[in-house]
Structures are given as C-alpha cells and as structure tokens.
C-alpha cells in the first residue's frame, strides 16, 4: 500500500529509527553545551544512566570522508545522569566514521550501551559497542573490520529482530558497492552474526543522511521488521528476521531514496516516509 505526496525537507531533524534513541539535531542545540563537539552535532539522549552522548574532537587523519565533511571524530563524549562527563578517545589507528551515537540496552542489564562505527586506517570499518565499565567508557565488543581502507558500514536499526527478547543490530556493509545487510546480537560479551541479506543500501556517497531505513512491526506478528531500500535505492524492501531472514515484500519508489526516512502511523498501521530525490517524499506501507 502506498500513499504519496510532496513536501520540502528544509532543515528537518535527522530521524533514525533505533531502540531507545532520541536525536537532537536541530537549530536549538548549542554546541557550547557539548564540549569538543564536531561541527555536525547530533546528540543521543537516554532515559537511564547515560543522559547524553555525542561525537567530539574532529580529526582529518582518515581521509575517506564518506559523510561529506572533511573530518571524522576521534572521541565519544558522554554526560551521565548525575552530570559527570566521560570521554573515550580512540588510538591513532582508528576514528569514529559516524555522526550519530545510538543508545540501546544490548545485554539486558538495564544500562544502555552505545553503538558507533569505528574505522581503522588500514583495516576498514567495524561496528563498536561501548559500555560503562568501572566508571569509564570502554569498547566491549566489535565486529570484524571490513578488511581494507575506505570501506564502510552504516547501521540500519536496533531492535529485537528475531523475537528472542534481546536487541539486535542491523547494518549495511559497503552500502555503495556491496550492499550486504548483516544482523548481529551481543552474546556472552561478543557480537555474533545471526542473519544477512544482499541487495540493500541505506546511504548515498558523500551525504550526511544516515537514516535511510525504518524499524517497525510491519507485518503485525509482534516482532520488529526492517524497511530498507534495494542497493540501487529504487525499491523499498520490508524484511523480517523471525525464524530466518526473508523478504515480506517490496514496493517501487517513484524517485530514488536519498534523504532520511521517518516512521509514521496511519490508523495504527506503520508507514515509511521515504526521503526521495528532488526533496519530496513517499509514504509507503507493507499492507
């Protein structure tokens, strides 16, 4: 089912559909309130021990610049609920090739972890999970890197995709070339791959828009699904991972997907507001 209309994107806020995430990416966010913040400031806000998280300490040491700006971040900053500030600075062999910290309780202990893309200067990109340990920030789990410099991955969503009660992380490996969707879960302190699916993309080369995906229960079975474009971004795919990875359906797009998606509900049914080329949008649902 598709509903379509046109509207201007203007300066609308970035919207990425992941678990326990609130994004502050609007004109009223004051950089002065966020020490060391990179120019493209996006603040993740949590309801628990971690109150806010943002990327800091711009660096040019990794010159891939897939997100369109001539810098990446060397550090992650966190403000705890009691106001204490914590900083995690990566070694010189890697950067955060990302703009958006993502908060989710991945291990079920009631405290959010932070999910970010870490790119190594020589080994490519990995998905990193950062947690509070002994009053400090620490990388507690990481996927294998993509293998070579200037290869990247973009997170697509965090949710309980397989219905086991634990949050999983979906990302697209090399969304501009390979387009391989991979789903991971944190198990016994390590990230374990539980599903994969080819022919996907959630990013345009050189764009700051990271959110070309949406998470919702599109088929009504009580388990989260993922809506994501095909690798050429001309179709929207609805994917389920309950009982194994499968496509629930796909819908053609009138224009190529380019800008961040928003999740909307019409009479209680989830639809995806797809940001299309030319600044318009299409409202698309599975049912």
PDB file of C-alpha atoms in Angstrom, residues 87-248:
ATOM      1  CA  UNK A  87      35.408  10.843  27.208  1.00  0.00           C
ATOM      2  CA  UNK A  88      36.605   7.864  25.176  1.00  0.00           C
ATOM      3  CA  UNK A  89      39.366   8.764  22.687  1.00  0.00           C
ATOM      4  CA  UNK A  90      40.383   6.173  20.121  1.00  0.00           C
ATOM      5  CA  UNK A  91      44.010   5.250  19.441  1.00  0.00           C
ATOM      6  CA  UNK A  92      45.581   6.902  16.399  1.00  0.00           C
ATOM      7  CA  UNK A  93      44.929   3.801  14.262  1.00  0.00           C
ATOM      8  CA  UNK A  94      41.185   4.486  14.048  1.00  0.00           C
ATOM      9  CA  UNK A  95      38.383   7.075  14.074  1.00  0.00           C
ATOM     10  CA  UNK A  96      34.633   7.148  14.565  1.00  0.00           C
ATOM     11  CA  UNK A  97      33.439   7.319  10.937  1.00  0.00           C
ATOM     12  CA  UNK A  98      29.983   8.217  12.087  1.00  0.00           C
ATOM     13  CA  UNK A  99      27.860  11.151  13.212  1.00  0.00           C
ATOM     14  CA  UNK A 100      25.197   9.550  15.407  1.00  0.00           C
ATOM     15  CA  UNK A 101      25.736   7.704  18.695  1.00  0.00           C
ATOM     16  CA  UNK A 102      22.979   5.117  19.200  1.00  0.00           C
ATOM     17  CA  UNK A 103      21.792   4.134  22.684  1.00  0.00           C
ATOM     18  CA  UNK A 104      20.312   0.703  23.431  1.00  0.00           C
ATOM     19  CA  UNK A 105      20.486  -1.859  26.213  1.00  0.00           C
ATOM     20  CA  UNK A 106      22.063  -4.716  24.286  1.00  0.00           C
ATOM     21  CA  UNK A 107      22.866  -7.059  27.179  1.00  0.00           C
ATOM     22  CA  UNK A 108      19.706  -6.646  29.244  1.00  0.00           C
ATOM     23  CA  UNK A 109      21.408  -5.204  32.338  1.00  0.00           C
ATOM     24  CA  UNK A 110      19.237  -2.074  32.360  1.00  0.00           C
ATOM     25  CA  UNK A 111      22.052   0.263  31.279  1.00  0.00           C
ATOM     26  CA  UNK A 112      22.350   1.480  27.697  1.00  0.00           C
ATOM     27  CA  UNK A 113      25.331   0.643  25.554  1.00  0.00           C
ATOM     28  CA  UNK A 114      26.463   2.971  22.755  1.00  0.00           C
ATOM     29  CA  UNK A 115      26.775   1.776  19.158  1.00  0.00           C
ATOM     30  CA  UNK A 116      29.116   3.542  16.699  1.00  0.00           C
ATOM     31  CA  UNK A 117      31.044   2.876  13.509  1.00  0.00           C
ATOM     32  CA  UNK A 118      34.787   2.628  14.140  1.00  0.00           C
ATOM     33  CA  UNK A 119      37.026   2.786  11.066  1.00  0.00           C
ATOM     34  CA  UNK A 120      40.633   1.639  11.120  1.00  0.00           C
ATOM     35  CA  UNK A 121      43.122   3.455   8.899  1.00  0.00           C
ATOM     36  CA  UNK A 122      44.372   0.145   7.454  1.00  0.00           C
ATOM     37  CA  UNK A 123      41.587  -2.411   8.097  1.00  0.00           C
ATOM     38  CA  UNK A 124      38.317  -0.645   7.284  1.00  0.00           C
ATOM     39  CA  UNK A 125      35.130  -0.242   9.314  1.00  0.00           C
ATOM     40  CA  UNK A 126      33.782  -2.202  12.285  1.00  0.00           C
ATOM     41  CA  UNK A 127      30.690  -1.875  14.448  1.00  0.00           C
ATOM     42  CA  UNK A 128      31.738  -0.999  18.014  1.00  0.00           C
ATOM     43  CA  UNK A 129      29.744  -1.427  21.225  1.00  0.00           C
ATOM     44  CA  UNK A 130      30.784   0.900  24.044  1.00  0.00           C
ATOM     45  CA  UNK A 131      29.706   0.469  27.663  1.00  0.00           C
ATOM     46  CA  UNK A 132      30.225   1.919  31.125  1.00  0.00           C
ATOM     47  CA  UNK A 133      32.765  -0.173  32.982  1.00  0.00           C
ATOM     48  CA  UNK A 134      34.148   0.874  36.351  1.00  0.00           C
ATOM     49  CA  UNK A 135      33.019   4.448  35.889  1.00  0.00           C
ATOM     50  CA  UNK A 136      34.693   4.796  32.475  1.00  0.00           C
ATOM     51  CA  UNK A 137      33.799   4.177  28.836  1.00  0.00           C
ATOM     52  CA  UNK A 138      35.167   1.053  27.226  1.00  0.00           C
ATOM     53  CA  UNK A 139      34.759  -0.752  23.900  1.00  0.00           C
ATOM     54  CA  UNK A 140      33.373  -4.113  24.990  1.00  0.00           C
ATOM     55  CA  UNK A 141      32.602  -5.741  21.632  1.00  0.00           C
ATOM     56  CA  UNK A 142      33.315  -5.172  17.955  1.00  0.00           C
ATOM     57  CA  UNK A 143      32.556  -6.862  14.655  1.00  0.00           C
ATOM     58  CA  UNK A 144      35.442  -7.847  12.372  1.00  0.00           C
ATOM     59  CA  UNK A 145      36.567  -4.878  10.222  1.00  0.00           C
ATOM     60  CA  UNK A 146      35.527  -4.772   6.569  1.00  0.00           C
ATOM     61  CA  UNK A 147      39.135  -5.583   5.626  1.00  0.00           C
ATOM     62  CA  UNK A 148      40.610  -2.628   3.749  1.00  0.00           C
ATOM     63  CA  UNK A 149      40.745   1.177   3.995  1.00  0.00           C
ATOM     64  CA  UNK A 150      37.921   3.290   2.571  1.00  0.00           C
ATOM     65  CA  UNK A 151      35.309   0.577   3.064  1.00  0.00           C
ATOM     66  CA  UNK A 152      32.474   1.484   5.393  1.00  0.00           C
ATOM     67  CA  UNK A 153      29.283   0.261   7.029  1.00  0.00           C
ATOM     68  CA  UNK A 154      26.133   2.118   8.078  1.00  0.00           C
ATOM     69  CA  UNK A 155      23.836   0.972  10.918  1.00  0.00           C
ATOM     70  CA  UNK A 156      20.224   0.477   9.829  1.00  0.00           C
ATOM     71  CA  UNK A 157      18.417  -0.188  13.096  1.00  0.00           C
ATOM     72  CA  UNK A 158      18.499  -1.638  16.594  1.00  0.00           C
ATOM     73  CA  UNK A 159      15.597  -3.793  17.741  1.00  0.00           C
ATOM     74  CA  UNK A 160      14.641  -7.333  18.725  1.00  0.00           C
ATOM     75  CA  UNK A 161      14.539  -8.555  15.137  1.00  0.00           C
ATOM     76  CA  UNK A 162      14.315 -12.304  15.840  1.00  0.00           C
ATOM     77  CA  UNK A 163      11.853 -12.247  18.733  1.00  0.00           C
ATOM     78  CA  UNK A 164      14.167 -13.646  21.428  1.00  0.00           C
ATOM     79  CA  UNK A 165      13.722 -10.655  23.750  1.00  0.00           C
ATOM     80  CA  UNK A 166      17.173  -9.152  23.140  1.00  0.00           C
ATOM     81  CA  UNK A 167      18.065  -6.191  20.955  1.00  0.00           C
ATOM     82  CA  UNK A 168      19.949  -6.913  17.729  1.00  0.00           C
ATOM     83  CA  UNK A 169      21.900  -4.517  15.479  1.00  0.00           C
ATOM     84  CA  UNK A 170      21.464  -4.345  11.713  1.00  0.00           C
ATOM     85  CA  UNK A 171      23.919  -2.588   9.406  1.00  0.00           C
ATOM     86  CA  UNK A 172      24.676  -2.421   5.699  1.00  0.00           C
ATOM     87  CA  UNK A 173      28.252  -3.311   4.807  1.00  0.00           C
ATOM     88  CA  UNK A 174      29.572  -1.133   1.978  1.00  0.00           C
ATOM     89  CA  UNK A 175      26.169   0.359   1.046  1.00  0.00           C
ATOM     90  CA  UNK A 176      27.527   1.978  -2.125  1.00  0.00           C
ATOM     91  CA  UNK A 177      29.120  -1.141  -3.624  1.00  0.00           C
ATOM     92  CA  UNK A 178      28.397  -4.425  -1.825  1.00  0.00           C
ATOM     93  CA  UNK A 179      25.054  -3.646  -0.170  1.00  0.00           C
ATOM     94  CA  UNK A 180      25.121  -6.562   2.272  1.00  0.00           C
ATOM     95  CA  UNK A 181      22.770  -6.277   5.252  1.00  0.00           C
ATOM     96  CA  UNK A 182      24.145  -8.026   8.351  1.00  0.00           C
ATOM     97  CA  UNK A 183      22.391  -8.516  11.704  1.00  0.00           C
ATOM     98  CA  UNK A 184      24.346  -9.064  14.932  1.00  0.00           C
ATOM     99  CA  UNK A 185      23.488  -9.737  18.565  1.00  0.00           C
ATOM    100  CA  UNK A 186      25.567  -9.361  21.736  1.00  0.00           C
ATOM    101  CA  UNK A 187      26.048 -12.798  23.240  1.00  0.00           C
ATOM    102  CA  UNK A 188      28.425 -13.668  26.098  1.00  0.00           C
ATOM    103  CA  UNK A 189      30.325 -10.445  25.550  1.00  0.00           C
ATOM    104  CA  UNK A 190      30.826 -10.874  21.794  1.00  0.00           C
ATOM    105  CA  UNK A 191      28.913  -9.776  18.715  1.00  0.00           C
ATOM    106  CA  UNK A 192      27.520 -12.812  16.889  1.00  0.00           C
ATOM    107  CA  UNK A 193      26.060 -12.628  13.382  1.00  0.00           C
ATOM    108  CA  UNK A 194      22.526 -14.043  13.219  1.00  0.00           C
ATOM    109  CA  UNK A 195      21.354 -13.073   9.708  1.00  0.00           C
ATOM    110  CA  UNK A 196      22.373 -11.488   6.424  1.00  0.00           C
ATOM    111  CA  UNK A 197      20.630 -10.305   3.265  1.00  0.00           C
ATOM    112  CA  UNK A 198      22.076  -8.995  -0.029  1.00  0.00           C
ATOM    113  CA  UNK A 199      20.768  -6.157  -2.231  1.00  0.00           C
ATOM    114  CA  UNK A 200      20.368  -3.351   0.308  1.00  0.00           C
ATOM    115  CA  UNK A 201      21.591   0.210   0.769  1.00  0.00           C
ATOM    116  CA  UNK A 202      20.942   2.963   3.315  1.00  0.00           C
ATOM    117  CA  UNK A 203      23.296   5.743   2.251  1.00  0.00           C
ATOM    118  CA  UNK A 204      24.275   7.971  -0.675  1.00  0.00           C
ATOM    119  CA  UNK A 205      28.019   8.548  -1.120  1.00  0.00           C
ATOM    120  CA  UNK A 206      29.041  11.904   0.356  1.00  0.00           C
ATOM    121  CA  UNK A 207      25.721  12.509   2.121  1.00  0.00           C
ATOM    122  CA  UNK A 208      25.284  13.358   5.825  1.00  0.00           C
ATOM    123  CA  UNK A 209      21.966  11.460   5.838  1.00  0.00           C
ATOM    124  CA  UNK A 210      22.451   8.173   7.695  1.00  0.00           C
ATOM    125  CA  UNK A 211      18.821   7.229   8.213  1.00  0.00           C
ATOM    126  CA  UNK A 212      17.599   5.584   5.012  1.00  0.00           C
ATOM    127  CA  UNK A 213      15.813   2.821   6.942  1.00  0.00           C
ATOM    128  CA  UNK A 214      12.991   2.308   9.424  1.00  0.00           C
ATOM    129  CA  UNK A 215      12.093  -0.238  12.096  1.00  0.00           C
ATOM    130  CA  UNK A 216       8.527  -1.296  12.943  1.00  0.00           C
ATOM    131  CA  UNK A 217       6.296  -4.351  13.123  1.00  0.00           C
ATOM    132  CA  UNK A 218       5.190  -4.036   9.515  1.00  0.00           C
ATOM    133  CA  UNK A 219       3.555  -7.466   9.216  1.00  0.00           C
ATOM    134  CA  UNK A 220       1.753  -7.393  12.573  1.00  0.00           C
ATOM    135  CA  UNK A 221       3.346 -10.540  14.043  1.00  0.00           C
ATOM    136  CA  UNK A 222       4.615  -8.793  17.174  1.00  0.00           C
ATOM    137  CA  UNK A 223       8.287  -8.763  16.128  1.00  0.00           C
ATOM    138  CA  UNK A 224      10.231  -5.810  14.696  1.00  0.00           C
ATOM    139  CA  UNK A 225      10.911  -5.741  10.950  1.00  0.00           C
ATOM    140  CA  UNK A 226      13.218  -3.552   8.866  1.00  0.00           C
ATOM    141  CA  UNK A 227      12.315  -1.373   5.883  1.00  0.00           C
ATOM    142  CA  UNK A 228      15.330  -0.574   3.721  1.00  0.00           C
ATOM    143  CA  UNK A 229      15.986   0.282   0.056  1.00  0.00           C
ATOM    144  CA  UNK A 230      17.460  -2.028  -2.540  1.00  0.00           C
ATOM    145  CA  UNK A 231      21.107  -1.373  -3.408  1.00  0.00           C
ATOM    146  CA  UNK A 232      20.101   0.969  -6.256  1.00  0.00           C
ATOM    147  CA  UNK A 233      17.576   2.670  -3.892  1.00  0.00           C
ATOM    148  CA  UNK A 234      14.686   2.326  -6.346  1.00  0.00           C
ATOM    149  CA  UNK A 235      12.610  -0.126  -4.290  1.00  0.00           C
ATOM    150  CA  UNK A 236      11.744  -0.275  -0.594  1.00  0.00           C
ATOM    151  CA  UNK A 237      12.161  -3.742   0.887  1.00  0.00           C
ATOM    152  CA  UNK A 238      10.375  -4.956   4.023  1.00  0.00           C
ATOM    153  CA  UNK A 239      12.478  -7.599   5.783  1.00  0.00           C
ATOM    154  CA  UNK A 240      11.731  -9.999   8.642  1.00  0.00           C
ATOM    155  CA  UNK A 241      14.294 -11.985  10.659  1.00  0.00           C
ATOM    156  CA  UNK A 242      11.908 -14.037  12.772  1.00  0.00           C
ATOM    157  CA  UNK A 243      12.736 -17.679  12.052  1.00  0.00           C
ATOM    158  CA  UNK A 244      15.356 -16.615   9.482  1.00  0.00           C
ATOM    159  CA  UNK A 245      15.887 -13.722   7.096  1.00  0.00           C
ATOM    160  CA  UNK A 246      13.194 -13.268   4.472  1.00  0.00           C
ATOM    161  CA  UNK A 247      11.578 -10.529   2.410  1.00  0.00           C
ATOM    162  CA  UNK A 248       7.991  -9.709   3.346  1.00  0.00           C
TER     163      UNK A 248
END
